[in-house]
Tab-separated table of C-alpha atoms in Angstrom:
chain	number	residue	atom	x	y	z
A	1012	MET	CA	-30.244	-25.346	9.797
A	1013	MET	CA	-28.505	-24.718	6.466
A	1014	SER	CA	-31.366	-22.516	5.243
A	1015	ARG	CA	-31.085	-20.386	8.409
A	1016	LEU	CA	-27.361	-19.970	7.841
A	1017	VAL	CA	-27.919	-18.955	4.215
A	1018	ALA	CA	-30.630	-16.487	5.283
A	1019	LEU	CA	-28.328	-14.994	7.936
A	1020	LEU	CA	-25.493	-14.596	5.433
A	1021	PHE	CA	-27.896	-12.994	2.950
A	1022	LEU	CA	-29.115	-10.491	5.548
A	1023	LEU	CA	-25.568	-9.643	6.588
A	1024	CYS	CA	-24.419	-9.149	3.011
A	1025	THR	CA	-27.376	-7.018	1.979
A	1026	GLY	CA	-27.058	-4.945	5.140
A	1027	LEU	CA	-23.386	-4.330	4.468
A	1028	ALA	CA	-24.111	-3.439	0.857
A	1029	GLN	CA	-26.659	-0.853	1.976
A	1030	ALA	CA	-24.305	0.788	4.480
A	1031	ALA	CA	-23.259	4.205	3.261
A	1032	ALA	CA	-19.764	4.173	1.830
A	1033	PRO	CA	-17.743	7.334	2.388
A	1034	THR	CA	-17.072	9.774	-0.414
A	1035	VAL	CA	-13.531	9.021	-1.539
A	1036	LEU	CA	-11.188	11.389	-3.353
A	1037	GLN	CA	-8.920	9.609	-5.868
A	1038	ARG	CA	-5.868	11.532	-7.032
A	1039	PRO	CA	-2.415	10.880	-8.425
A	1040	ILE	CA	0.386	11.570	-5.976
A	1041	ASP	CA	4.086	11.845	-6.750
A	1042	LEU	CA	7.350	11.785	-4.826
A	1043	ASP	CA	10.479	13.429	-6.220
A	1044	THR	CA	13.373	11.340	-4.919
A	1045	GLY	CA	16.130	13.473	-6.391
A	1046	GLN	CA	16.972	10.600	-8.746
A	1047	GLY	CA	13.549	10.509	-10.365
A	1048	VAL	CA	9.854	10.704	-9.621
A	1049	LEU	CA	7.863	7.865	-8.080
A	1050	HIS	CA	4.212	7.907	-9.146
A	1051	GLY	CA	1.355	6.721	-6.990
A	1052	SER	CA	-2.360	6.795	-6.286
A	1053	LEU	CA	-4.035	8.425	-3.287
A	1054	LEU	CA	-7.427	7.352	-1.980
A	1055	LEU	CA	-8.674	9.831	0.624
A	1056	PRO	CA	-12.044	9.386	2.354
A	1057	GLN	CA	-13.696	12.777	2.850
A	1058	GLN	CA	-14.494	13.233	6.528
A	1059	ALA	CA	-14.254	15.793	9.316
A	1060	THR	CA	-11.163	14.368	11.006
A	1061	PRO	CA	-7.912	13.288	9.352
A	1062	PRO	CA	-8.073	9.553	8.685
A	1063	PRO	CA	-5.187	7.189	9.261
A	1064	VAL	CA	-3.112	6.782	6.104
A	1065	VAL	CA	-1.697	3.492	4.900
A	1066	LEU	CA	1.361	3.370	2.657
A	1067	ILE	CA	1.031	0.177	0.607
A	1068	ILE	CA	4.368	-1.320	-0.472
A	1069	ALA	CA	4.277	-3.827	-3.337
A	1070	GLY	CA	6.176	-7.099	-3.409
A	1071	SER	CA	9.191	-8.238	-5.379
A	1072	GLY	CA	9.840	-7.987	-9.068
A	1073	PRO	CA	8.057	-5.673	-11.474
A	1074	THR	CA	4.890	-5.496	-9.358
A	1075	ASP	CA	3.040	-2.232	-9.895
A	1076	ARG	CA	1.070	-0.102	-7.432
A	1077	ASP	CA	-2.095	-2.120	-8.064
A	1078	GLY	CA	-0.409	-5.471	-7.345
A	1079	ASN	CA	-0.039	-6.527	-10.974
A	1080	ASN	CA	3.042	-8.334	-12.248
A	1081	PRO	CA	3.708	-9.595	-15.789
A	1082	ALA	CA	4.333	-13.099	-14.389
A	1083	SER	CA	1.012	-13.342	-12.511
A	1084	GLY	CA	-1.184	-11.170	-14.703
A	1085	ARG	CA	-3.701	-8.529	-13.722
A	1086	VAL	CA	-5.022	-9.211	-10.228
A	1087	ASP	CA	-5.353	-5.675	-8.796
A	1088	ASN	CA	-5.002	-7.067	-5.252
A	1089	LEU	CA	-3.357	-3.913	-3.842
A	1090	LYS	CA	-5.853	-1.653	-5.601
A	1091	ARG	CA	-8.726	-3.687	-4.132
A	1092	LEU	CA	-7.094	-3.495	-0.698
A	1093	ALA	CA	-6.948	0.305	-1.020
A	1094	LEU	CA	-10.645	0.434	-1.955
A	1095	LEU	CA	-11.573	-1.742	1.036
A	1096	LEU	CA	-9.554	0.525	3.325
A	1097	ALA	CA	-11.270	3.617	1.890
A	1098	ASN	CA	-14.668	2.084	2.630
A	1099	GLU	CA	-13.529	1.814	6.258
A	1100	HIS	CA	-12.495	5.511	6.330
A	1101	ILE	CA	-8.771	4.800	5.956
A	1102	ALA	CA	-6.719	6.751	3.408
A	1103	SER	CA	-4.053	5.012	1.375
A	1104	VAL	CA	-1.182	5.652	-0.982
A	1105	ARG	CA	0.135	2.941	-3.246
A	1106	TYR	CA	2.971	3.623	-5.637
A	1107	ASP	CA	4.987	2.161	-8.475
A	1108	LYS	CA	8.429	1.207	-7.191
A	1109	ARG	CA	11.572	2.427	-8.916
A	1110	GLY	CA	11.951	0.864	-12.318
A	1111	VAL	CA	8.303	-0.267	-12.488
A	1112	ALA	CA	5.388	1.038	-14.596
A	1113	ALA	CA	5.043	4.847	-14.343
A	1114	SER	CA	8.106	5.035	-12.048
A	1115	GLN	CA	10.322	3.156	-14.516
A	1116	PRO	CA	12.405	6.252	-15.403
A	1117	ALA	CA	13.403	6.705	-11.717
A	1118	THR	CA	15.787	3.733	-12.058
A	1119	PRO	CA	16.047	2.443	-15.608
A	1120	ASP	CA	18.855	-0.026	-14.780
A	1121	GLU	CA	17.907	-2.859	-12.407
A	1122	ARG	CA	21.508	-3.057	-11.178
A	1123	ASP	CA	20.882	0.257	-9.383
A	1124	LEU	CA	18.044	-1.202	-7.287
A	1125	SER	CA	18.622	-2.293	-3.694
A	1126	VAL	CA	16.735	-3.005	-0.507
A	1127	GLU	CA	18.345	0.105	1.004
A	1128	ARG	CA	17.040	2.273	-1.827
A	1129	TYR	CA	13.530	0.836	-1.440
A	1130	VAL	CA	13.697	1.527	2.307
A	1131	ALA	CA	14.806	5.119	1.630
A	1132	ASP	CA	11.835	5.534	-0.714
A	1133	VAL	CA	9.407	4.328	1.971
A	1134	VAL	CA	10.958	6.742	4.482
A	1135	ALA	CA	10.611	9.610	1.981
A	1136	TRP	CA	6.966	8.737	1.227
A	1137	SER	CA	6.328	8.504	4.974
A	1138	ARG	CA	7.778	11.939	5.647
A	1139	LYS	CA	5.619	13.402	2.895
A	1140	LEU	CA	2.469	11.788	4.290
A	1141	LYS	CA	3.217	12.640	7.930
A	1142	ALA	CA	3.748	16.306	6.967
A	1143	ASP	CA	0.335	16.460	5.261
A	1144	PRO	CA	-2.401	17.737	7.638
A	1145	ARG	CA	-5.052	15.744	5.764
A	1146	PHE	CA	-3.741	12.536	7.335
A	1147	GLY	CA	-3.717	11.021	10.797
A	1148	PRO	CA	-1.396	8.220	11.927
A	1149	LEU	CA	0.816	6.477	9.364
A	1150	ILE	CA	0.559	2.719	8.887
A	1151	LEU	CA	2.838	0.708	6.607
A	1152	ILE	CA	1.467	-2.334	4.786
A	1153	GLY	CA	3.961	-4.424	2.869
A	1154	HIS	CA	3.233	-7.423	0.671
A	1155	SER	CA	5.873	-10.137	0.173
A	1156	GLU	CA	9.207	-8.320	-0.280
A	1157	GLY	CA	7.299	-5.146	0.600
A	1158	ALA	CA	6.751	-6.645	4.076
A	1159	LEU	CA	10.521	-6.756	4.567
A	1160	ILE	CA	10.885	-3.191	3.268
A	1161	ALA	CA	8.098	-1.981	5.595
A	1162	SER	CA	9.704	-3.684	8.599
A	1163	LEU	CA	13.110	-2.192	7.852
A	1164	ALA	CA	11.702	1.314	7.273
A	1165	ALA	CA	9.152	1.442	10.107
A	1166	GLU	CA	11.205	3.095	12.840
A	1167	GLN	CA	12.854	5.665	10.599
A	1168	ALA	CA	9.492	6.354	8.915
A	1169	GLY	CA	7.793	7.000	12.253
A	1170	ALA	CA	5.052	4.484	11.496
A	1171	SER	CA	2.375	3.910	14.117
A	1172	ALA	CA	1.968	0.326	12.913
A	1173	VAL	CA	3.321	-2.167	10.392
A	1174	ILE	CA	1.234	-4.849	8.724
A	1175	THR	CA	3.003	-7.578	6.780
A	1176	LEU	CA	1.136	-9.602	4.162
A	1177	ALA	CA	2.783	-12.829	2.998
A	1178	GLY	CA	6.136	-11.719	4.372
A	1179	SER	CA	8.836	-14.132	5.416
A	1180	GLY	CA	8.708	-15.385	8.973
A	1181	ARG	CA	12.431	-16.124	8.923
A	1182	PRO	CA	15.490	-13.855	9.072
A	1183	LEU	CA	16.529	-12.459	5.677
A	1184	ALA	CA	19.868	-14.311	5.612
A	1185	GLU	CA	18.087	-17.584	6.309
A	1186	ALA	CA	15.224	-16.937	3.863
A	1187	SER	CA	17.517	-16.017	0.973
A	1188	ALA	CA	19.958	-18.919	1.488
């Protein structure tokens, strides 16, 4: 029985590996916020119809667009998520938040950061993506604190869907107490 299961898994994995992955355009993408520029990465599968586009919002602290944080090291979890989405014909934009990595000059003083400012940034990114004819529906994916930001921005951003990864299941006031 175990050998059959191993053989089935092997066939599935080799079949998936042989499936044709789409051609994916990788480009830098920027957003001028008026207080500084936020820098990001665009992955755009090349296809006849505009693919859905996912805006990936990183979690708390100095987490960069790829999901790396000085405290946890280099894990590239958000970058790998973007690559998996691209293989499924879904475009994505991930960006360095204000004060982080390439976007550090946008807010050099941490005291100027706020949830409201992060929400405004997501809304601005969303407007930019929704105005671009290369993209179909907008989906927000937020990780950790990014899940909260995505939830707060969703309506104003005009998102078709919101996906929260490792977000709090409790109200903010209760979770931060």
